[in-house]
Amino acid sequence: MNVRQAPAERRPAAGGPGRPRRPGRPGGTPRPGTPRAPRRRWTNVWPLVAVVALVVVGGGAWATVMYSSLLDARSVSVRGTNVLTPQQIKDAARVPVGKPLARVDLDAVRRRVAAIPRVAKVTVERDWPHTVKIRVTERQVAAVMPESGRFAEIDTTGVRFGTVDAAPERVPVIKADPATVDQQTLRGVVEVIGALPEAVAPRVRDITARTRDDIVITLDDGVLVMWGGAGESPRKAQVLVALMKHKAKVYDVSVPEAPATRNAPL
C-alpha cells in the first residue's frame, strides 16, 4: 500500500516575504529610512578653543612685554669707545631707564649718539631682559689743520670732528683757510695722503690745499710735490716714484702723462 508523503514545508528565506524582520539591535545599523539621532561634533569645537586660548595667552604675554616693569630698561652697555668715554655716550643717549625695554625708541637713541661729532657709526639694540646695548665706532684722524690756535682733526671723509692742542706725530698737517675750505677739498687731500707711496708718506711735513684741484705736498727736506687734484692719485703715485729716482727740488705729477721736475723751488 502506497502512502503519499506530504511535501515538506519550505522555510521562507531570511528577510523574505512571510518572515518578520528582526528588530535592529541597540546601537546597530538603523533600518533604511530611519532618521539618525543628531550627534554633537565636539571635534569642530576644539580648534576654536585652542585659538581662543592662544589669543588669551599671547595677549597676556604682549601686555607683559610692552607695559610690565618685569621687562624694563635697567642698564646701558657701551662698547667701542677710545677717546670718548662710556659715560659720554650714555649721557648723549638718554636711555629712559625704568621704561619697558620693548618701548624704548632705539632709533631716537641712535640719532642722539650719532650727533656726537667724534662718532662715525653707532648701533643700538635690546639685550633682554633689561639692557640697551650701544656700540660705537669713532672717527680716525687722517690729518689735522691749524684752526684758532689749535688743530682740527679730520677723518678719511674730510669731516672735522674734534680739536687737539698739538699736531700728533706722523699725522699730516693741512694748510688751508678753515673759514673757506670745504669738506670736498679736505676729502681730496686725505685721498692724496692715502695714495702716497710708502717711501714718501712718512716724509710729508704738510700739505697745502689752495683749491680742490691745487694740492701741493711739502716733504721734510723742503722738496715740493705738485699733485694737482685728487683724481688719478694711484697713477700719480706711480709716476712720482719713478721721478724721485732723480734728485730735484720740485716734482710735478699734476698731469701724470706729462710729469716734470725742477731744481729750483717755486
PDB file of C-alpha atoms in Angstrom:
ATOM      1  CA  MET A   1       0.000   0.000   0.000  1.00  0.00           C
ATOM      2  CA  ASN A   2       1.473   3.200  -1.113  1.00  0.00           C
ATOM      3  CA  VAL A   3       1.271   6.081   1.313  1.00  0.00           C
ATOM      4  CA  ARG A   4       1.809   9.541  -0.143  1.00  0.00           C
ATOM      5  CA  GLN A   5       4.023  11.716   1.978  1.00  0.00           C
ATOM      6  CA  ALA A   6       3.084  15.347   2.278  1.00  0.00           C
ATOM      7  CA  PRO A   7       5.655  17.715   0.835  1.00  0.00           C
ATOM      8  CA  ALA A   8       7.956  19.292   3.390  1.00  0.00           C
ATOM      9  CA  GLU A   9       7.155  22.827   4.398  1.00  0.00           C
ATOM     10  CA  ARG A  10       9.574  25.291   2.895  1.00  0.00           C
ATOM     11  CA  ARG A  11      11.069  27.929   5.152  1.00  0.00           C
ATOM     12  CA  PRO A  12      10.990  31.392   3.792  1.00  0.00           C
ATOM     13  CA  ALA A  13      14.391  32.981   3.073  1.00  0.00           C
ATOM     14  CA  ALA A  14      15.751  35.219   5.729  1.00  0.00           C
ATOM     15  CA  GLY A  15      14.215  38.581   5.332  1.00  0.00           C
ATOM     16  CA  GLY A  16      11.976  37.345   2.603  1.00  0.00           C
ATOM     17  CA  PRO A  17       8.252  37.508   2.484  1.00  0.00           C
ATOM     18  CA  GLY A  18       6.422  35.590   5.129  1.00  0.00           C
ATOM     19  CA  ARG A  19       9.082  36.115   7.865  1.00  0.00           C
ATOM     20  CA  PRO A  20       9.185  39.118  10.115  1.00  0.00           C
ATOM     21  CA  ARG A  21      12.482  41.103  10.137  1.00  0.00           C
ATOM     22  CA  ARG A  22      14.343  41.003  13.396  1.00  0.00           C
ATOM     23  CA  PRO A  23      14.324  44.243  15.200  1.00  0.00           C
ATOM     24  CA  GLY A  24      17.637  46.139  14.971  1.00  0.00           C
ATOM     25  CA  ARG A  25      19.968  45.802  17.943  1.00  0.00           C
ATOM     26  CA  PRO A  26      20.603  48.785  20.094  1.00  0.00           C
ATOM     27  CA  GLY A  27      23.499  50.673  18.549  1.00  0.00           C
ATOM     28  CA  GLY A  28      23.237  48.624  15.356  1.00  0.00           C
ATOM     29  CA  THR A  29      22.660  49.794  11.849  1.00  0.00           C
ATOM     30  CA  PRO A  30      19.292  51.591  11.650  1.00  0.00           C
ATOM     31  CA  ARG A  31      16.697  50.445   9.222  1.00  0.00           C
ATOM     32  CA  PRO A  32      16.596  52.162   5.840  1.00  0.00           C
ATOM     33  CA  GLY A  33      14.606  55.361   6.048  1.00  0.00           C
ATOM     34  CA  THR A  34      15.009  55.679   9.794  1.00  0.00           C
ATOM     35  CA  PRO A  35      16.409  59.162  10.722  1.00  0.00           C
ATOM     36  CA  ARG A  36      19.676  59.226  12.706  1.00  0.00           C
ATOM     37  CA  ALA A  37      19.770  60.882  16.058  1.00  0.00           C
ATOM     38  CA  PRO A  38      21.892  64.081  15.850  1.00  0.00           C
ATOM     39  CA  ARG A  39      25.366  63.867  17.452  1.00  0.00           C
ATOM     40  CA  ARG A  40      27.373  66.692  18.901  1.00  0.00           C
ATOM     41  CA  ARG A  41      30.534  67.238  16.909  1.00  0.00           C
ATOM     42  CA  TRP A  42      32.995  68.316  19.608  1.00  0.00           C
ATOM     43  CA  THR A  43      35.843  67.795  17.176  1.00  0.00           C
ATOM     44  CA  ASN A  44      34.824  71.069  15.484  1.00  0.00           C
ATOM     45  CA  VAL A  45      34.919  72.988  18.749  1.00  0.00           C
ATOM     46  CA  TRP A  46      38.419  72.142  19.983  1.00  0.00           C
ATOM     47  CA  PRO A  47      40.311  74.127  17.302  1.00  0.00           C
ATOM     48  CA  LEU A  48      38.298  77.203  18.238  1.00  0.00           C
ATOM     49  CA  VAL A  49      39.052  76.650  21.907  1.00  0.00           C
ATOM     50  CA  ALA A  50      42.748  76.336  21.110  1.00  0.00           C
ATOM     51  CA  VAL A  51      42.735  79.577  19.099  1.00  0.00           C
ATOM     52  CA  VAL A  52      40.980  81.452  21.898  1.00  0.00           C
ATOM     53  CA  ALA A  53      43.495  80.091  24.411  1.00  0.00           C
ATOM     54  CA  LEU A  54      46.412  81.192  22.246  1.00  0.00           C
ATOM     55  CA  VAL A  55      44.937  84.669  21.867  1.00  0.00           C
ATOM     56  CA  VAL A  56      44.488  84.997  25.607  1.00  0.00           C
ATOM     57  CA  VAL A  57      47.979  83.743  26.393  1.00  0.00           C
ATOM     58  CA  GLY A  58      49.551  85.814  23.609  1.00  0.00           C
ATOM     59  CA  GLY A  59      47.705  88.921  24.681  1.00  0.00           C
ATOM     60  CA  GLY A  60      48.921  88.466  28.222  1.00  0.00           C
ATOM     61  CA  ALA A  61      52.498  87.966  27.053  1.00  0.00           C
ATOM     62  CA  TRP A  62      52.281  91.036  24.813  1.00  0.00           C
ATOM     63  CA  ALA A  63      50.965  93.144  27.673  1.00  0.00           C
ATOM     64  CA  THR A  64      53.781  91.907  29.903  1.00  0.00           C
ATOM     65  CA  VAL A  65      56.430  92.796  27.331  1.00  0.00           C
ATOM     66  CA  MET A  66      55.002  96.182  26.403  1.00  0.00           C
ATOM     67  CA  TYR A  67      53.809  97.520  29.739  1.00  0.00           C
ATOM     68  CA  SER A  68      55.109  95.475  32.651  1.00  0.00           C
ATOM     69  CA  SER A  69      58.024  96.592  34.796  1.00  0.00           C
ATOM     70  CA  LEU A  70      59.236  92.993  34.797  1.00  0.00           C
ATOM     71  CA  LEU A  71      60.992  93.678  31.465  1.00  0.00           C
ATOM     72  CA  ASP A  72      62.034  97.292  31.895  1.00  0.00           C
ATOM     73  CA  ALA A  73      65.281  99.008  30.859  1.00  0.00           C
ATOM     74  CA  ARG A  74      67.637  98.998  33.814  1.00  0.00           C
ATOM     75  CA  SER A  75      71.127  99.379  32.369  1.00  0.00           C
ATOM     76  CA  VAL A  76      73.060 100.669  29.338  1.00  0.00           C
ATOM     77  CA  SER A  77      76.075  98.827  27.917  1.00  0.00           C
ATOM     78  CA  VAL A  78      78.594 100.809  25.825  1.00  0.00           C
ATOM     79  CA  ARG A  79      81.334  99.307  23.642  1.00  0.00           C
ATOM     80  CA  GLY A  80      83.846 100.691  21.139  1.00  0.00           C
ATOM     81  CA  THR A  81      84.923 103.928  22.833  1.00  0.00           C
ATOM     82  CA  ASN A  82      88.532 105.073  22.649  1.00  0.00           C
ATOM     83  CA  VAL A  83      88.843 108.835  23.047  1.00  0.00           C
ATOM     84  CA  LEU A  84      85.245 109.164  24.186  1.00  0.00           C
ATOM     85  CA  THR A  85      84.152 107.645  27.493  1.00  0.00           C
ATOM     86  CA  PRO A  86      81.200 105.289  28.038  1.00  0.00           C
ATOM     87  CA  GLN A  87      79.604 107.908  30.282  1.00  0.00           C
ATOM     88  CA  GLN A  88      79.699 110.482  27.478  1.00  0.00           C
ATOM     89  CA  ILE A  89      77.837 108.032  25.265  1.00  0.00           C
ATOM     90  CA  LYS A  90      75.268 107.294  27.987  1.00  0.00           C
ATOM     91  CA  ASP A  91      74.706 110.994  28.620  1.00  0.00           C
ATOM     92  CA  ALA A  92      74.072 111.620  24.933  1.00  0.00           C
ATOM     93  CA  ALA A  93      71.898 108.501  24.509  1.00  0.00           C
ATOM     94  CA  ARG A  94      69.468 109.457  27.298  1.00  0.00           C
ATOM     95  CA  VAL A  95      68.016 105.948  27.529  1.00  0.00           C
ATOM     96  CA  PRO A  96      64.763 106.106  29.545  1.00  0.00           C
ATOM     97  CA  VAL A  97      65.720 103.751  32.367  1.00  0.00           C
ATOM     98  CA  GLY A  98      62.634 102.280  34.015  1.00  0.00           C
ATOM     99  CA  LYS A  99      60.590 102.250  30.825  1.00  0.00           C
ATOM    100  CA  PRO A 100      59.597  98.848  29.366  1.00  0.00           C
ATOM    101  CA  LEU A 101      62.502  97.712  27.224  1.00  0.00           C
ATOM    102  CA  ALA A 102      60.224  96.936  24.273  1.00  0.00           C
ATOM    103  CA  ARG A 103      59.031 100.549  24.193  1.00  0.00           C
ATOM    104  CA  VAL A 104      62.463 102.196  24.185  1.00  0.00           C
ATOM    105  CA  ASP A 105      62.852 104.115  20.902  1.00  0.00           C
ATOM    106  CA  LEU A 106      66.127 102.689  19.604  1.00  0.00           C
ATOM    107  CA  ASP A 107      66.157 104.960  16.556  1.00  0.00           C
ATOM    108  CA  ALA A 108      65.950 108.046  18.775  1.00  0.00           C
ATOM    109  CA  VAL A 109      68.805 106.737  20.934  1.00  0.00           C
ATOM    110  CA  ARG A 110      70.854 106.067  17.793  1.00  0.00           C
ATOM    111  CA  ARG A 111      70.290 109.573  16.431  1.00  0.00           C
ATOM    112  CA  ARG A 112      71.340 111.216  19.692  1.00  0.00           C
ATOM    113  CA  VAL A 113      74.580 109.228  19.857  1.00  0.00           C
ATOM    114  CA  ALA A 114      75.314 109.749  16.142  1.00  0.00           C
ATOM    115  CA  ALA A 115      75.114 113.503  16.727  1.00  0.00           C
ATOM    116  CA  ILE A 116      78.408 113.324  18.659  1.00  0.00           C
ATOM    117  CA  PRO A 117      80.984 114.644  16.127  1.00  0.00           C
ATOM    118  CA  ARG A 118      83.581 112.015  17.001  1.00  0.00           C
ATOM    119  CA  VAL A 119      81.168 109.115  16.377  1.00  0.00           C
ATOM    120  CA  ALA A 120      81.405 107.682  12.850  1.00  0.00           C
ATOM    121  CA  LYS A 121      78.981 104.789  13.317  1.00  0.00           C
ATOM    122  CA  VAL A 122      76.604 103.591  16.040  1.00  0.00           C
ATOM    123  CA  THR A 123      74.366 100.569  16.541  1.00  0.00           C
ATOM    124  CA  VAL A 124      71.743 100.231  19.265  1.00  0.00           C
ATOM    125  CA  GLU A 125      69.885  97.057  20.224  1.00  0.00           C
ATOM    126  CA  ARG A 126      67.947  95.460  23.055  1.00  0.00           C
ATOM    127  CA  ASP A 127      69.634  92.856  25.222  1.00  0.00           C
ATOM    128  CA  TRP A 128      66.820  91.123  27.090  1.00  0.00           C
ATOM    129  CA  PRO A 129      65.664  91.287  29.723  1.00  0.00           C
ATOM    130  CA  HIS A 130      66.908  94.686  30.970  1.00  0.00           C
ATOM    131  CA  THR A 131      69.761  96.176  28.896  1.00  0.00           C
ATOM    132  CA  VAL A 132      70.202  98.561  25.971  1.00  0.00           C
ATOM    133  CA  LYS A 133      73.454  97.830  24.101  1.00  0.00           C
ATOM    134  CA  ILE A 134      75.261 100.656  22.297  1.00  0.00           C
ATOM    135  CA  ARG A 135      78.300 100.067  20.103  1.00  0.00           C
ATOM    136  CA  VAL A 136      80.157 102.986  18.551  1.00  0.00           C
ATOM    137  CA  THR A 137      82.946 103.395  16.033  1.00  0.00           C
ATOM    138  CA  GLU A 138      84.976 106.554  16.494  1.00  0.00           C
ATOM    139  CA  ARG A 139      86.363 108.582  13.613  1.00  0.00           C
ATOM    140  CA  GLN A 140      90.046 108.082  12.900  1.00  0.00           C
ATOM    141  CA  VAL A 141      92.394 111.023  12.426  1.00  0.00           C
ATOM    142  CA  ALA A 142      93.759 111.151   8.874  1.00  0.00           C
ATOM    143  CA  ALA A 143      95.107 114.720   9.030  1.00  0.00           C
ATOM    144  CA  VAL A 144      94.936 117.873  11.134  1.00  0.00           C
ATOM    145  CA  MET A 145      94.520 121.518  10.195  1.00  0.00           C
ATOM    146  CA  PRO A 146      95.554 124.646  12.173  1.00  0.00           C
ATOM    147  CA  GLU A 147      92.455 126.428  13.451  1.00  0.00           C
ATOM    148  CA  SER A 148      92.188 129.159  16.108  1.00  0.00           C
ATOM    149  CA  GLY A 149      95.462 128.266  17.810  1.00  0.00           C
ATOM    150  CA  ARG A 150      94.661 124.574  17.908  1.00  0.00           C
ATOM    151  CA  PHE A 151      94.458 121.742  15.372  1.00  0.00           C
ATOM    152  CA  ALA A 152      91.209 120.481  13.898  1.00  0.00           C
ATOM    153  CA  GLU A 153      91.076 116.706  13.489  1.00  0.00           C
ATOM    154  CA  ILE A 154      89.960 115.496  10.048  1.00  0.00           C
ATOM    155  CA  ASP A 155      88.840 111.963   9.219  1.00  0.00           C
ATOM    156  CA  THR A 156      89.055 109.996   5.969  1.00  0.00           C
ATOM    157  CA  THR A 157      85.856 111.571   4.616  1.00  0.00           C
ATOM    158  CA  GLY A 158      87.049 115.133   5.185  1.00  0.00           C
ATOM    159  CA  VAL A 159      84.894 115.707   8.279  1.00  0.00           C
ATOM    160  CA  ARG A 160      86.241 117.962  11.027  1.00  0.00           C
ATOM    161  CA  PHE A 161      85.208 116.267  14.238  1.00  0.00           C
ATOM    162  CA  GLY A 162      87.431 117.490  17.084  1.00  0.00           C
ATOM    163  CA  THR A 163      90.391 119.631  18.111  1.00  0.00           C
ATOM    164  CA  VAL A 164      93.708 118.987  19.827  1.00  0.00           C
ATOM    165  CA  ASP A 165      96.317 121.308  21.261  1.00  0.00           C
ATOM    166  CA  ALA A 166      99.201 119.932  19.185  1.00  0.00           C
ATOM    167  CA  ALA A 167      99.528 118.020  15.940  1.00  0.00           C
ATOM    168  CA  PRO A 168     100.046 114.294  16.618  1.00  0.00           C
ATOM    169  CA  GLU A 169     103.247 112.726  15.377  1.00  0.00           C
ATOM    170  CA  ARG A 170     103.203 111.232  11.891  1.00  0.00           C
ATOM    171  CA  VAL A 171      99.871 112.893  11.106  1.00  0.00           C
ATOM    172  CA  PRO A 172      99.993 115.207   8.059  1.00  0.00           C
ATOM    173  CA  VAL A 173      99.138 118.873   8.571  1.00  0.00           C
ATOM    174  CA  ILE A 174      96.841 120.502   6.030  1.00  0.00           C
ATOM    175  CA  LYS A 175      97.443 124.185   5.355  1.00  0.00           C
ATOM    176  CA  ALA A 176      94.159 125.737   4.297  1.00  0.00           C
ATOM    177  CA  ASP A 177      91.851 128.536   5.322  1.00  0.00           C
ATOM    178  CA  PRO A 178      89.483 126.952   7.894  1.00  0.00           C
ATOM    179  CA  ALA A 179      86.849 129.566   7.128  1.00  0.00           C
ATOM    180  CA  THR A 180      86.627 128.792   3.413  1.00  0.00           C
ATOM    181  CA  VAL A 181      87.887 125.250   2.847  1.00  0.00           C
ATOM    182  CA  ASP A 182      85.057 122.803   2.219  1.00  0.00           C
ATOM    183  CA  GLN A 183      84.657 119.138   3.064  1.00  0.00           C
ATOM    184  CA  GLN A 184      85.145 118.043  -0.533  1.00  0.00           C
ATOM    185  CA  THR A 185      88.562 119.700  -0.687  1.00  0.00           C
ATOM    186  CA  LEU A 186      89.599 118.154   2.629  1.00  0.00           C
ATOM    187  CA  ARG A 187      88.395 114.758   1.430  1.00  0.00           C
ATOM    188  CA  GLY A 188      90.513 115.149  -1.702  1.00  0.00           C
ATOM    189  CA  VAL A 189      93.581 115.934   0.405  1.00  0.00           C
ATOM    190  CA  VAL A 190      93.001 112.845   2.534  1.00  0.00           C
ATOM    191  CA  GLU A 191      92.645 110.738  -0.625  1.00  0.00           C
ATOM    192  CA  VAL A 192      96.027 112.034  -1.768  1.00  0.00           C
ATOM    193  CA  ILE A 193      97.561 111.177   1.600  1.00  0.00           C
ATOM    194  CA  GLY A 194      96.223 107.635   1.318  1.00  0.00           C
ATOM    195  CA  ALA A 195      97.653 107.229  -2.164  1.00  0.00           C
ATOM    196  CA  LEU A 196     101.191 108.375  -1.369  1.00  0.00           C
ATOM    197  CA  PRO A 197     103.947 105.787  -1.882  1.00  0.00           C
ATOM    198  CA  GLU A 198     105.215 104.105   1.272  1.00  0.00           C
ATOM    199  CA  ALA A 199     108.622 105.705   0.849  1.00  0.00           C
ATOM    200  CA  VAL A 200     107.100 109.185   0.613  1.00  0.00           C
ATOM    201  CA  ALA A 201     104.257 109.183   3.142  1.00  0.00           C
ATOM    202  CA  PRO A 202     106.477 109.322   6.281  1.00  0.00           C
ATOM    203  CA  ARG A 203     108.338 112.314   4.825  1.00  0.00           C
ATOM    204  CA  VAL A 204     105.270 114.542   4.444  1.00  0.00           C
ATOM    205  CA  ARG A 205     105.630 117.719   6.500  1.00  0.00           C
ATOM    206  CA  ASP A 206     102.472 119.463   5.399  1.00  0.00           C
ATOM    207  CA  ILE A 207     100.000 119.714   2.531  1.00  0.00           C
ATOM    208  CA  THR A 208      98.736 122.984   1.126  1.00  0.00           C
ATOM    209  CA  ALA A 209      95.232 122.917  -0.330  1.00  0.00           C
ATOM    210  CA  ARG A 210      94.728 126.145  -2.231  1.00  0.00           C
ATOM    211  CA  THR A 211      91.726 124.639  -4.020  1.00  0.00           C
ATOM    212  CA  ARG A 212      90.445 121.104  -4.542  1.00  0.00           C
ATOM    213  CA  ASP A 213      92.460 120.952  -7.779  1.00  0.00           C
ATOM    214  CA  ASP A 214      95.630 122.583  -6.465  1.00  0.00           C
ATOM    215  CA  ILE A 215      97.211 120.395  -3.805  1.00  0.00           C
ATOM    216  CA  VAL A 216     100.918 120.817  -3.013  1.00  0.00           C
ATOM    217  CA  ILE A 217     102.873 118.466  -0.743  1.00  0.00           C
ATOM    218  CA  THR A 218     105.934 119.644   1.183  1.00  0.00           C
ATOM    219  CA  LEU A 219     108.388 116.949   2.266  1.00  0.00           C
ATOM    220  CA  ASP A 220     110.644 117.089   5.313  1.00  0.00           C
ATOM    221  CA  ASP A 221     113.660 118.329   3.303  1.00  0.00           C
ATOM    222  CA  GLY A 222     111.678 121.131   1.635  1.00  0.00           C
ATOM    223  CA  VAL A 223     111.067 119.249  -1.602  1.00  0.00           C
ATOM    224  CA  LEU A 224     107.726 120.118  -3.219  1.00  0.00           C
ATOM    225  CA  VAL A 225     105.358 117.738  -4.984  1.00  0.00           C
ATOM    226  CA  MET A 226     102.842 119.430  -7.259  1.00  0.00           C
ATOM    227  CA  TRP A 227      99.948 116.978  -7.102  1.00  0.00           C
ATOM    228  CA  GLY A 228      97.059 118.910  -8.615  1.00  0.00           C
ATOM    229  CA  GLY A 229      93.648 117.392  -7.859  1.00  0.00           C
ATOM    230  CA  ALA A 230      92.852 114.111  -6.152  1.00  0.00           C
ATOM    231  CA  GLY A 231      91.877 112.478  -9.444  1.00  0.00           C
ATOM    232  CA  GLU A 232      94.186 109.730 -10.760  1.00  0.00           C
ATOM    233  CA  SER A 233      96.037 109.641  -7.447  1.00  0.00           C
ATOM    234  CA  PRO A 234      97.185 105.998  -7.793  1.00  0.00           C
ATOM    235  CA  ARG A 235      98.655 106.770 -11.219  1.00  0.00           C
ATOM    236  CA  LYS A 236     100.318 109.935  -9.913  1.00  0.00           C
ATOM    237  CA  ALA A 237     101.895 107.947  -7.057  1.00  0.00           C
ATOM    238  CA  GLN A 238     103.487 105.540  -9.552  1.00  0.00           C
ATOM    239  CA  VAL A 239     104.840 108.417 -11.623  1.00  0.00           C
ATOM    240  CA  LEU A 240     106.236 110.120  -8.506  1.00  0.00           C
ATOM    241  CA  VAL A 241     108.203 107.002  -7.547  1.00  0.00           C
ATOM    242  CA  ALA A 242     109.817 106.982 -10.996  1.00  0.00           C
ATOM    243  CA  LEU A 243     110.578 110.728 -10.882  1.00  0.00           C
ATOM    244  CA  MET A 244     112.157 110.612  -7.448  1.00  0.00           C
ATOM    245  CA  LYS A 245     114.925 108.381  -8.752  1.00  0.00           C
ATOM    246  CA  HIS A 246     116.388 111.673  -9.943  1.00  0.00           C
ATOM    247  CA  LYS A 247     117.031 114.366  -7.354  1.00  0.00           C
ATOM    248  CA  ALA A 248     115.086 117.562  -7.777  1.00  0.00           C
ATOM    249  CA  LYS A 249     113.541 120.381  -5.777  1.00  0.00           C
ATOM    250  CA  VAL A 250     110.134 120.126  -7.409  1.00  0.00           C
ATOM    251  CA  TYR A 251     108.283 117.109  -8.754  1.00  0.00           C
ATOM    252  CA  ASP A 252     105.186 117.867 -10.804  1.00  0.00           C
ATOM    253  CA  VAL A 253     102.769 114.975 -11.289  1.00  0.00           C
ATOM    254  CA  SER A 254      99.620 117.086 -11.676  1.00  0.00           C
ATOM    255  CA  VAL A 255      99.378 115.754 -15.239  1.00  0.00           C
ATOM    256  CA  PRO A 256     100.697 112.183 -14.913  1.00  0.00           C
ATOM    257  CA  GLU A 257     101.017 111.774 -18.692  1.00  0.00           C
ATOM    258  CA  ALA A 258     103.423 114.738 -18.780  1.00  0.00           C
ATOM    259  CA  PRO A 259     105.361 114.841 -15.473  1.00  0.00           C
ATOM    260  CA  ALA A 260     108.160 117.311 -14.872  1.00  0.00           C
ATOM    261  CA  THR A 261     110.969 118.120 -12.421  1.00  0.00           C
ATOM    262  CA  ARG A 262     112.722 121.334 -11.485  1.00  0.00           C
ATOM    263  CA  ASN A 263     115.796 122.001  -9.458  1.00  0.00           C
ATOM    264  CA  ALA A 264     114.597 125.319  -8.107  1.00  0.00           C
ATOM    265  CA  PRO A 265     111.563 125.733  -5.854  1.00  0.00           C
ATOM    266  CA  LEU A 266     108.649 127.862  -6.971  1.00  0.00           C
TER     267      LEU A 266
END
